[in-house]
Amino acid sequence: MPPIDAESANTGVSNADVTGAAGAAVTGDANEAASATSAISPALPEPSPVSERDLRFMALAQAAAEEARAAGEVPVGAVLVRGDEVIAKGFNHPIGAHDPSAHAEMVALRAAALSLGNYRLPGCELYVTLEPCLMCAGAIMHARIARVVFGARDPKTGACGSVVDAFANPLLNHHTTVSGGVCEAECGAALKSFFAERRRASREARAAARGVTQADGQEDRGTGRTVTAVTSNAPPAATSGATTEAADTAQSAATSAAESAADFTTQPTAQPGNEPPPATSR
């Protein structure tokens, strides 16, 4: 029989009773702590799937973007809807229109305002394949657009959170709901392919102007850039030392020009896990 201390004897409570009560108290505290933790950190809700309606209207915006591509403009398209009715569409064409404001969103807003006979467009939604810039965001708010749905994000001029978040400013008198990333991969791929083709055409044009043709590109291990080898179409030069030196100088100049022909969207070759964002400036 375990010994009973004087205090336990006086109170009629044994050591076993004290130990059992303490254990129960500890267990109870642990259960309460677990319950409190569950209350503080609830399970995060699953992201809601993109609706069939959003996919349908974004597909129309993508079709409008292809009209911009056909015109030689950066492929961005937009459609403006009210309910299930398409009110207007627009595509990016600032170059052809000689108009710096001729973004797809602006074109769609102007067409919708003319169609409805009102510069205010309450209850309307704007679907656009690229995140609106600050100019377009301002026009969207002035038009009282209820909701904006965009595809690819623009890391250079995006005004829906990529660079600035114009729609999140609580001081503004109108607040537009924004949903981003709808068909993001497809919209981004269309822009990326456009700029890749434009760089290729630019290189070929510069090379043709210098009477050279381009061979397969090779990666420079030092810089990570794709270096294009060039060969001359001219007949073989004489074998004299002076002529050979001049030919080598011309060859070097042509190679340098071909390497620098890429426009401002050229980026170093991406390393695995560190791919650069697609070029999206318009």
PDB file of N, CA and C in Angstrom, residues 178-273:
ATOM      1  N   VAL A 178     -13.470  42.763 -59.753  1.00  0.00           N
ATOM      2  CA  VAL A 178     -12.462  42.277 -60.693  1.00  0.00           C
ATOM      3  C   VAL A 178     -12.243  40.783 -60.498  1.00  0.00           C
ATOM      4  N   SER A 179     -12.258  40.036 -61.596  1.00  0.00           N
ATOM      5  CA  SER A 179     -11.921  38.608 -61.587  1.00  0.00           C
ATOM      6  C   SER A 179     -10.798  38.398 -62.600  1.00  0.00           C
ATOM      7  N   GLY A 180      -9.648  37.938 -62.147  1.00  0.00           N
ATOM      8  CA  GLY A 180      -8.496  37.776 -63.033  1.00  0.00           C
ATOM      9  C   GLY A 180      -8.099  36.335 -63.225  1.00  0.00           C
ATOM     10  N   GLY A 181      -7.334  36.074 -64.288  1.00  0.00           N
ATOM     11  CA  GLY A 181      -6.792  34.750 -64.531  1.00  0.00           C
ATOM     12  C   GLY A 181      -7.723  33.796 -65.241  1.00  0.00           C
ATOM     13  N   VAL A 182      -8.799  34.294 -65.851  1.00  0.00           N
ATOM     14  CA  VAL A 182      -9.704  33.423 -66.608  1.00  0.00           C
ATOM     15  C   VAL A 182      -9.067  33.116 -67.964  1.00  0.00           C
ATOM     16  N   CYS A 183      -8.855  31.858 -68.258  1.00  0.00           N
ATOM     17  CA  CYS A 183      -8.143  31.429 -69.481  1.00  0.00           C
ATOM     18  C   CYS A 183      -6.764  32.088 -69.554  1.00  0.00           C
ATOM     19  N   GLU A 184      -6.118  32.218 -68.409  1.00  0.00           N
ATOM     20  CA  GLU A 184      -4.836  32.936 -68.343  1.00  0.00           C
ATOM     21  C   GLU A 184      -3.767  32.298 -69.217  1.00  0.00           C
ATOM     22  N   ALA A 185      -3.671  30.971 -69.191  1.00  0.00           N
ATOM     23  CA  ALA A 185      -2.631  30.286 -69.976  1.00  0.00           C
ATOM     24  C   ALA A 185      -2.822  30.524 -71.462  1.00  0.00           C
ATOM     25  N   GLU A 186      -4.055  30.409 -71.941  1.00  0.00           N
ATOM     26  CA  GLU A 186      -4.321  30.591 -73.369  1.00  0.00           C
ATOM     27  C   GLU A 186      -4.075  32.032 -73.811  1.00  0.00           C
ATOM     28  N   CYS A 187      -4.540  32.985 -73.002  1.00  0.00           N
ATOM     29  CA  CYS A 187      -4.351  34.402 -73.341  1.00  0.00           C
ATOM     30  C   CYS A 187      -2.871  34.774 -73.325  1.00  0.00           C
ATOM     31  N   GLY A 188      -2.143  34.266 -72.332  1.00  0.00           N
ATOM     32  CA  GLY A 188      -0.711  34.549 -72.250  1.00  0.00           C
ATOM     33  C   GLY A 188       0.058  33.924 -73.393  1.00  0.00           C
ATOM     34  N   ALA A 189      -0.340  32.716 -73.800  1.00  0.00           N
ATOM     35  CA  ALA A 189       0.345  32.045 -74.908  1.00  0.00           C
ATOM     36  C   ALA A 189       0.158  32.802 -76.214  1.00  0.00           C
ATOM     37  N   ALA A 190      -1.021  33.377 -76.419  1.00  0.00           N
ATOM     38  CA  ALA A 190      -1.273  34.149 -77.641  1.00  0.00           C
ATOM     39  C   ALA A 190      -0.358  35.373 -77.707  1.00  0.00           C
ATOM     40  N   LEU A 191      -0.170  36.034 -76.592  1.00  0.00           N
ATOM     41  CA  LEU A 191       0.716  37.206 -76.558  1.00  0.00           C
ATOM     42  C   LEU A 191       2.173  36.794 -76.738  1.00  0.00           C
ATOM     43  N   LYS A 192       2.558  35.725 -76.063  1.00  0.00           N
ATOM     44  CA  LYS A 192       3.950  35.277 -76.141  1.00  0.00           C
ATOM     45  C   LYS A 192       4.318  34.873 -77.566  1.00  0.00           C
ATOM     46  N   SER A 193       3.422  34.167 -78.244  1.00  0.00           N
ATOM     47  CA  SER A 193       3.711  33.735 -79.613  1.00  0.00           C
ATOM     48  C   SER A 193       3.785  34.922 -80.564  1.00  0.00           C
ATOM     49  N   PHE A 194       2.967  35.946 -80.300  1.00  0.00           N
ATOM     50  CA  PHE A 194       3.004  37.136 -81.149  1.00  0.00           C
ATOM     51  C   PHE A 194       4.364  37.822 -81.064  1.00  0.00           C
ATOM     52  N   PHE A 195       4.850  38.027 -79.859  1.00  0.00           N
ATOM     53  CA  PHE A 195       6.131  38.717 -79.704  1.00  0.00           C
ATOM     54  C   PHE A 195       7.289  37.866 -80.212  1.00  0.00           C
ATOM     55  N   ALA A 196       7.200  36.547 -80.050  1.00  0.00           N
ATOM     56  CA  ALA A 196       8.249  35.679 -80.579  1.00  0.00           C
ATOM     57  C   ALA A 196       8.303  35.773 -82.099  1.00  0.00           C
ATOM     58  N   GLU A 197       7.149  35.793 -82.741  1.00  0.00           N
ATOM     59  CA  GLU A 197       7.104  35.909 -84.201  1.00  0.00           C
ATOM     60  C   GLU A 197       7.609  37.277 -84.654  1.00  0.00           C
ATOM     61  N   ARG A 198       7.269  38.310 -83.903  1.00  0.00           N
ATOM     62  CA  ARG A 198       7.731  39.649 -84.272  1.00  0.00           C
ATOM     63  C   ARG A 198       9.249  39.760 -84.165  1.00  0.00           C
ATOM     64  N   ARG A 199       9.828  39.159 -83.144  1.00  0.00           N
ATOM     65  CA  ARG A 199      11.286  39.187 -83.018  1.00  0.00           C
ATOM     66  C   ARG A 199      11.949  38.426 -84.157  1.00  0.00           C
ATOM     67  N   ARG A 200      11.360  37.273 -84.513  1.00  0.00           N
ATOM     68  CA  ARG A 200      11.926  36.488 -85.608  1.00  0.00           C
ATOM     69  C   ARG A 200      11.862  37.262 -86.916  1.00  0.00           C
ATOM     70  N   ALA A 201      10.721  37.895 -87.202  1.00  0.00           N
ATOM     71  CA  ALA A 201      10.581  38.672 -88.430  1.00  0.00           C
ATOM     72  C   ALA A 201      11.554  39.847 -88.448  1.00  0.00           C
ATOM     73  N   SER A 202      11.760  40.462 -87.294  1.00  0.00           N
ATOM     74  CA  SER A 202      12.689  41.587 -87.221  1.00  0.00           C
ATOM     75  C   SER A 202      14.118  41.140 -87.520  1.00  0.00           C
ATOM     76  N   ARG A 203      14.498  39.991 -86.983  1.00  0.00           N
ATOM     77  CA  ARG A 203      15.837  39.489 -87.252  1.00  0.00           C
ATOM     78  C   ARG A 203      16.020  39.163 -88.728  1.00  0.00           C
ATOM     79  N   GLU A 204      15.013  38.540 -89.320  1.00  0.00           N
ATOM     80  CA  GLU A 204      15.116  38.175 -90.729  1.00  0.00           C
ATOM     81  C   GLU A 204      15.181  39.415 -91.629  1.00  0.00           C
ATOM     82  N   ALA A 205      14.396  40.440 -91.282  1.00  0.00           N
ATOM     83  CA  ALA A 205      14.412  41.658 -92.085  1.00  0.00           C
ATOM     84  C   ALA A 205      15.768  42.349 -92.019  1.00  0.00           C
ATOM     85  N   ARG A 206      16.335  42.402 -90.831  1.00  0.00           N
ATOM     86  CA  ARG A 206      17.642  43.047 -90.684  1.00  0.00           C
ATOM     87  C   ARG A 206      18.724  42.240 -91.397  1.00  0.00           C
ATOM     88  N   ALA A 207      18.603  40.928 -91.304  1.00  0.00           N
ATOM     89  CA  ALA A 207      19.600  40.082 -91.959  1.00  0.00           C
ATOM     90  C   ALA A 207      19.502  40.201 -93.476  1.00  0.00           C
ATOM     91  N   ALA A 208      18.246  40.260 -93.988  1.00  0.00           N
ATOM     92  CA  ALA A 208      18.060  40.388 -95.432  1.00  0.00           C
ATOM     93  C   ALA A 208      18.613  41.713 -95.938  1.00  0.00           C
ATOM     94  N   ALA A 209      18.479  42.748 -95.133  1.00  0.00           N
ATOM     95  CA  ALA A 209      18.993  44.057 -95.539  1.00  0.00           C
ATOM     96  C   ALA A 209      20.514  44.054 -95.630  1.00  0.00           C
ATOM     97  N   ARG A 210      21.144  43.147 -94.954  1.00  0.00           N
ATOM     98  CA  ARG A 210      22.610  43.071 -94.983  1.00  0.00           C
ATOM     99  C   ARG A 210      23.105  41.936 -95.874  1.00  0.00           C
ATOM    100  N   GLY A 211      22.171  41.285 -96.587  1.00  0.00           N
ATOM    101  CA  GLY A 211      22.578  40.238 -97.515  1.00  0.00           C
ATOM    102  C   GLY A 211      23.065  38.989 -96.851  1.00  0.00           C
ATOM    103  N   VAL A 212      22.457  38.624 -95.725  1.00  0.00           N
ATOM    104  CA  VAL A 212      22.858  37.412 -95.036  1.00  0.00           C
ATOM    105  C   VAL A 212      21.633  36.577 -94.768  1.00  0.00           C
ATOM    106  N   THR A 213      21.834  35.281 -94.538  1.00  0.00           N
ATOM    107  CA  THR A 213      20.762  34.384 -94.123  1.00  0.00           C
ATOM    108  C   THR A 213      21.112  33.806 -92.776  1.00  0.00           C
ATOM    109  N   GLN A 214      20.089  33.490 -91.999  1.00  0.00           N
ATOM    110  CA  GLN A 214      20.322  33.015 -90.642  1.00  0.00           C
ATOM    111  C   GLN A 214      20.322  31.503 -90.595  1.00  0.00           C
ATOM    112  N   ALA A 215      21.225  31.002 -89.790  1.00  0.00           N
ATOM    113  CA  ALA A 215      21.277  29.564 -89.551  1.00  0.00           C
ATOM    114  C   ALA A 215      20.630  29.273 -88.209  1.00  0.00           C
ATOM    115  N   ASP A 216      20.677  28.013 -87.799  1.00  0.00           N
ATOM    116  CA  ASP A 216      20.078  27.647 -86.523  1.00  0.00           C
ATOM    117  C   ASP A 216      20.767  28.385 -85.386  1.00  0.00           C
ATOM    118  N   GLY A 217      19.971  28.825 -84.371  1.00  0.00           N
ATOM    119  CA  GLY A 217      20.529  29.530 -83.220  1.00  0.00           C
ATOM    120  C   GLY A 217      21.228  28.570 -82.280  1.00  0.00           C
ATOM    121  N   GLN A 218      22.221  29.073 -81.562  1.00  0.00           N
ATOM    122  CA  GLN A 218      22.926  28.308 -80.555  1.00  0.00           C
ATOM    123  C   GLN A 218      22.993  29.131 -79.296  1.00  0.00           C
ATOM    124  N   GLU A 219      22.952  28.454 -78.163  1.00  0.00           N
ATOM    125  CA  GLU A 219      22.948  29.170 -76.898  1.00  0.00           C
ATOM    126  C   GLU A 219      24.365  29.503 -76.456  1.00  0.00           C
ATOM    127  N   ASP A 220      24.572  30.781 -76.108  1.00  0.00           N
ATOM    128  CA  ASP A 220      25.849  31.222 -75.574  1.00  0.00           C
ATOM    129  C   ASP A 220      25.901  30.809 -74.098  1.00  0.00           C
ATOM    130  N   ARG A 221      26.840  29.931 -73.752  1.00  0.00           N
ATOM    131  CA  ARG A 221      26.891  29.433 -72.383  1.00  0.00           C
ATOM    132  C   ARG A 221      27.267  30.518 -71.389  1.00  0.00           C
ATOM    133  N   GLY A 222      27.920  31.544 -71.849  1.00  0.00           N
ATOM    134  CA  GLY A 222      28.333  32.599 -70.928  1.00  0.00           C
ATOM    135  C   GLY A 222      27.192  33.524 -70.552  1.00  0.00           C
ATOM    136  N   THR A 223      26.346  33.875 -71.541  1.00  0.00           N
ATOM    137  CA  THR A 223      25.277  34.846 -71.277  1.00  0.00           C
ATOM    138  C   THR A 223      23.913  34.211 -71.170  1.00  0.00           C
ATOM    139  N   GLY A 224      23.740  33.004 -71.656  1.00  0.00           N
ATOM    140  CA  GLY A 224      22.435  32.377 -71.632  1.00  0.00           C
ATOM    141  C   GLY A 224      21.529  32.841 -72.741  1.00  0.00           C
ATOM    142  N   ARG A 225      22.004  33.723 -73.634  1.00  0.00           N
ATOM    143  CA  ARG A 225      21.190  34.222 -74.739  1.00  0.00           C
ATOM    144  C   ARG A 225      21.369  33.340 -75.969  1.00  0.00           C
ATOM    145  N   THR A 226      20.358  33.380 -76.822  1.00  0.00           N
ATOM    146  CA  THR A 226      20.442  32.637 -78.064  1.00  0.00           C
ATOM    147  C   THR A 226      21.189  33.470 -79.093  1.00  0.00           C
ATOM    148  N   VAL A 227      22.293  32.959 -79.567  1.00  0.00           N
ATOM    149  CA  VAL A 227      23.130  33.665 -80.532  1.00  0.00           C
ATOM    150  C   VAL A 227      22.871  33.070 -81.904  1.00  0.00           C
ATOM    151  N   THR A 228      22.591  33.907 -82.868  1.00  0.00           N
ATOM    152  CA  THR A 228      22.272  33.439 -84.212  1.00  0.00           C
ATOM    153  C   THR A 228      23.513  33.507 -85.083  1.00  0.00           C
ATOM    154  N   ALA A 229      23.873  32.373 -85.656  1.00  0.00           N
ATOM    155  CA  ALA A 229      25.000  32.335 -86.575  1.00  0.00           C
ATOM    156  C   ALA A 229      24.532  32.814 -87.939  1.00  0.00           C
ATOM    157  N   VAL A 230      25.372  33.528 -88.660  1.00  0.00           N
ATOM    158  CA  VAL A 230      25.005  34.048 -89.971  1.00  0.00           C
ATOM    159  C   VAL A 230      26.043  33.645 -90.996  1.00  0.00           C
ATOM    160  N   THR A 231      25.573  33.448 -92.213  1.00  0.00           N
ATOM    161  CA  THR A 231      26.480  33.136 -93.307  1.00  0.00           C
ATOM    162  C   THR A 231      26.199  34.077 -94.453  1.00  0.00           C
ATOM    163  N   SER A 232      27.203  34.436 -95.192  1.00  0.00           N
ATOM    164  CA  SER A 232      27.059  35.405 -96.271  1.00  0.00           C
ATOM    165  C   SER A 232      26.557  34.737 -97.541  1.00  0.00           C
ATOM    166  N   ASN A 233      25.697  35.447 -98.296  1.00  0.00           N
ATOM    167  CA  ASN A 233      25.231  34.977 -99.593  1.00  0.00           C
ATOM    168  C   ASN A 233      26.177  35.398-100.728  1.00  0.00           C
ATOM    169  N   ALA A 234      27.119  36.270-100.380  1.00  0.00           N
ATOM    170  CA  ALA A 234      28.015  36.794-101.412  1.00  0.00           C
ATOM    171  C   ALA A 234      28.960  35.699-101.881  1.00  0.00           C
ATOM    172  N   PRO A 235      29.492  35.800-103.111  1.00  0.00           N
ATOM    173  CA  PRO A 235      30.448  34.800-103.604  1.00  0.00           C
ATOM    174  C   PRO A 235      31.715  34.814-102.769  1.00  0.00           C
ATOM    175  N   PRO A 236      32.475  33.715-102.784  1.00  0.00           N
ATOM    176  CA  PRO A 236      33.695  33.638-101.961  1.00  0.00           C
ATOM    177  C   PRO A 236      34.643  34.792-102.275  1.00  0.00           C
ATOM    178  N   ALA A 237      35.215  35.343-101.235  1.00  0.00           N
ATOM    179  CA  ALA A 237      36.118  36.473-101.411  1.00  0.00           C
ATOM    180  C   ALA A 237      37.493  35.971-101.853  1.00  0.00           C
ATOM    181  N   ALA A 238      38.282  36.898-102.372  1.00  0.00           N
ATOM    182  CA  ALA A 238      39.650  36.563-102.762  1.00  0.00           C
ATOM    183  C   ALA A 238      40.437  36.148-101.530  1.00  0.00           C
ATOM    184  N   THR A 239      41.526  35.482-101.768  1.00  0.00           N
ATOM    185  CA  THR A 239      42.277  34.901-100.655  1.00  0.00           C
ATOM    186  C   THR A 239      43.361  35.819-100.125  1.00  0.00           C
ATOM    187  N   SER A 240      43.410  37.039-100.644  1.00  0.00           N
ATOM    188  CA  SER A 240      44.452  37.937-100.146  1.00  0.00           C
ATOM    189  C   SER A 240      44.192  38.278 -98.691  1.00  0.00           C
ATOM    190  N   GLY A 241      45.244  38.622 -97.971  1.00  0.00           N
ATOM    191  CA  GLY A 241      45.123  38.908 -96.547  1.00  0.00           C
ATOM    192  C   GLY A 241      44.203  40.070 -96.262  1.00  0.00           C
ATOM    193  N   ALA A 242      44.315  41.180 -97.048  1.00  0.00           N
ATOM    194  CA  ALA A 242      43.492  42.368 -96.808  1.00  0.00           C
ATOM    195  C   ALA A 242      42.022  42.051 -97.036  1.00  0.00           C
ATOM    196  N   THR A 243      41.744  41.322 -98.122  1.00  0.00           N
ATOM    197  CA  THR A 243      40.351  41.005 -98.433  1.00  0.00           C
ATOM    198  C   THR A 243      39.760  40.083 -97.371  1.00  0.00           C
ATOM    199  N   THR A 244      40.535  39.116 -96.931  1.00  0.00           N
ATOM    200  CA  THR A 244      40.053  38.206 -95.889  1.00  0.00           C
ATOM    201  C   THR A 244      39.764  38.953 -94.599  1.00  0.00           C
ATOM    202  N   GLU A 245      40.618  39.897 -94.250  1.00  0.00           N
ATOM    203  CA  GLU A 245      40.400  40.688 -93.034  1.00  0.00           C
ATOM    204  C   GLU A 245      39.132  41.516 -93.140  1.00  0.00           C
ATOM    205  N   ALA A 246      38.899  42.118 -94.332  1.00  0.00           N
ATOM    206  CA  ALA A 246      37.687  42.913 -94.530  1.00  0.00           C
ATOM    207  C   ALA A 246      36.442  42.042 -94.437  1.00  0.00           C
ATOM    208  N   ALA A 247      36.512  40.844 -94.992  1.00  0.00           N
ATOM    209  CA  ALA A 247      35.371  39.928 -94.938  1.00  0.00           C
ATOM    210  C   ALA A 247      35.074  39.524 -93.496  1.00  0.00           C
ATOM    211  N   ASP A 248      36.150  39.289 -92.731  1.00  0.00           N
ATOM    212  CA  ASP A 248      35.948  38.921 -91.326  1.00  0.00           C
ATOM    213  C   ASP A 248      35.300  40.045 -90.550  1.00  0.00           C
ATOM    214  N   THR A 249      35.700  41.294 -90.851  1.00  0.00           N
ATOM    215  CA  THR A 249      35.118  42.452 -90.174  1.00  0.00           C
ATOM    216  C   THR A 249      33.635  42.581 -90.504  1.00  0.00           C
ATOM    217  N   ALA A 250      33.291  42.397 -91.781  1.00  0.00           N
ATOM    218  CA  ALA A 250      31.886  42.476 -92.197  1.00  0.00           C
ATOM    219  C   ALA A 250      31.070  41.367 -91.552  1.00  0.00           C
ATOM    220  N   GLN A 251      31.669  40.169 -91.487  1.00  0.00           N
ATOM    221  CA  GLN A 251      30.967  39.041 -90.869  1.00  0.00           C
ATOM    222  C   GLN A 251      30.671  39.331 -89.401  1.00  0.00           C
ATOM    223  N   SER A 252      31.651  39.895 -88.686  1.00  0.00           N
ATOM    224  CA  SER A 252      31.473  40.214 -87.274  1.00  0.00           C
ATOM    225  C   SER A 252      30.387  41.252 -87.072  1.00  0.00           C
ATOM    226  N   ALA A 253      30.364  42.280 -87.942  1.00  0.00           N
ATOM    227  CA  ALA A 253      29.343  43.335 -87.829  1.00  0.00           C
ATOM    228  C   ALA A 253      27.964  42.773 -88.078  1.00  0.00           C
ATOM    229  N   ALA A 254      27.837  41.881 -89.067  1.00  0.00           N
ATOM    230  CA  ALA A 254      26.537  41.292 -89.377  1.00  0.00           C
ATOM    231  C   ALA A 254      26.048  40.436 -88.220  1.00  0.00           C
ATOM    232  N   THR A 255      26.948  39.677 -87.613  1.00  0.00           N
ATOM    233  CA  THR A 255      26.564  38.847 -86.471  1.00  0.00           C
ATOM    234  C   THR A 255      26.077  39.697 -85.314  1.00  0.00           C
ATOM    235  N   SER A 256      26.804  40.792 -85.034  1.00  0.00           N
ATOM    236  CA  SER A 256      26.413  41.683 -83.944  1.00  0.00           C
ATOM    237  C   SER A 256      25.048  42.293 -84.194  1.00  0.00           C
ATOM    238  N   ALA A 257      24.784  42.685 -85.444  1.00  0.00           N
ATOM    239  CA  ALA A 257      23.484  43.290 -85.778  1.00  0.00           C
ATOM    240  C   ALA A 257      22.362  42.284 -85.604  1.00  0.00           C
ATOM    241  N   ALA A 258      22.603  41.044 -86.011  1.00  0.00           N
ATOM    242  CA  ALA A 258      21.562  40.024 -85.880  1.00  0.00           C
ATOM    243  C   ALA A 258      21.257  39.748 -84.424  1.00  0.00           C
ATOM    244  N   GLU A 259      22.290  39.751 -83.568  1.00  0.00           N
ATOM    245  CA  GLU A 259      22.079  39.482 -82.152  1.00  0.00           C
ATOM    246  C   GLU A 259      21.299  40.595 -81.485  1.00  0.00           C
ATOM    247  N   SER A 260      21.460  41.836 -81.938  1.00  0.00           N
ATOM    248  CA  SER A 260      20.783  42.968 -81.306  1.00  0.00           C
ATOM    249  C   SER A 260      19.459  43.311 -81.959  1.00  0.00           C
ATOM    250  N   ALA A 261      19.011  42.476 -82.902  1.00  0.00           N
ATOM    251  CA  ALA A 261      17.782  42.809 -83.628  1.00  0.00           C
ATOM    252  C   ALA A 261      16.538  42.607 -82.799  1.00  0.00           C
ATOM    253  N   ALA A 262      16.589  41.766 -81.737  1.00  0.00           N
ATOM    254  CA  ALA A 262      15.394  41.528 -80.924  1.00  0.00           C
ATOM    255  C   ALA A 262      14.946  42.830 -80.278  1.00  0.00           C
ATOM    256  N   ASP A 263      13.618  43.006 -80.132  1.00  0.00           N
ATOM    257  CA  ASP A 263      13.098  44.248 -79.570  1.00  0.00           C
ATOM    258  C   ASP A 263      13.196  44.227 -78.056  1.00  0.00           C
ATOM    259  N   PHE A 264      12.506  45.196 -77.398  1.00  0.00           N
ATOM    260  CA  PHE A 264      12.661  45.369 -75.971  1.00  0.00           C
ATOM    261  C   PHE A 264      12.108  44.219 -75.160  1.00  0.00           C
ATOM    262  N   THR A 265      11.408  43.285 -75.783  1.00  0.00           N
ATOM    263  CA  THR A 265      10.842  42.164 -75.040  1.00  0.00           C
ATOM    264  C   THR A 265      11.802  40.989 -74.935  1.00  0.00           C
ATOM    265  N   THR A 266      12.970  41.044 -75.590  1.00  0.00           N
ATOM    266  CA  THR A 266      13.918  39.931 -75.536  1.00  0.00           C
ATOM    267  C   THR A 266      14.416  39.728 -74.122  1.00  0.00           C
ATOM    268  N   GLN A 267      14.470  38.462 -73.683  1.00  0.00           N
ATOM    269  CA  GLN A 267      14.954  38.143 -72.354  1.00  0.00           C
ATOM    270  C   GLN A 267      15.925  36.981 -72.456  1.00  0.00           C
ATOM    271  N   PRO A 268      16.831  36.833 -71.460  1.00  0.00           N
ATOM    272  CA  PRO A 268      17.741  35.697 -71.474  1.00  0.00           C
ATOM    273  C   PRO A 268      16.980  34.382 -71.445  1.00  0.00           C
ATOM    274  N   THR A 269      17.627  33.313 -71.948  1.00  0.00           N
ATOM    275  CA  THR A 269      17.004  32.002 -71.928  1.00  0.00           C
ATOM    276  C   THR A 269      16.677  31.609 -70.499  1.00  0.00           C
ATOM    277  N   ALA A 270      15.438  31.152 -70.262  1.00  0.00           N
ATOM    278  CA  ALA A 270      14.988  30.832 -68.905  1.00  0.00           C
ATOM    279  C   ALA A 270      15.650  29.563 -68.406  1.00  0.00           C
ATOM    280  N   GLN A 271      16.024  29.562 -67.145  1.00  0.00           N
ATOM    281  CA  GLN A 271      16.532  28.363 -66.496  1.00  0.00           C
ATOM    282  C   GLN A 271      15.351  27.610 -65.910  1.00  0.00           C
ATOM    283  N   PRO A 272      15.423  26.291 -65.782  1.00  0.00           N
ATOM    284  CA  PRO A 272      14.306  25.531 -65.218  1.00  0.00           C
ATOM    285  C   PRO A 272      13.889  26.067 -63.867  1.00  0.00           C
ATOM    286  N   GLY A 273      12.590  26.294 -63.708  1.00  0.00           N
ATOM    287  CA  GLY A 273      12.060  26.809 -62.452  1.00  0.00           C
ATOM    288  C   GLY A 273      12.177  28.305 -62.308  1.00  0.00           C
TER     289      GLY A 273
END
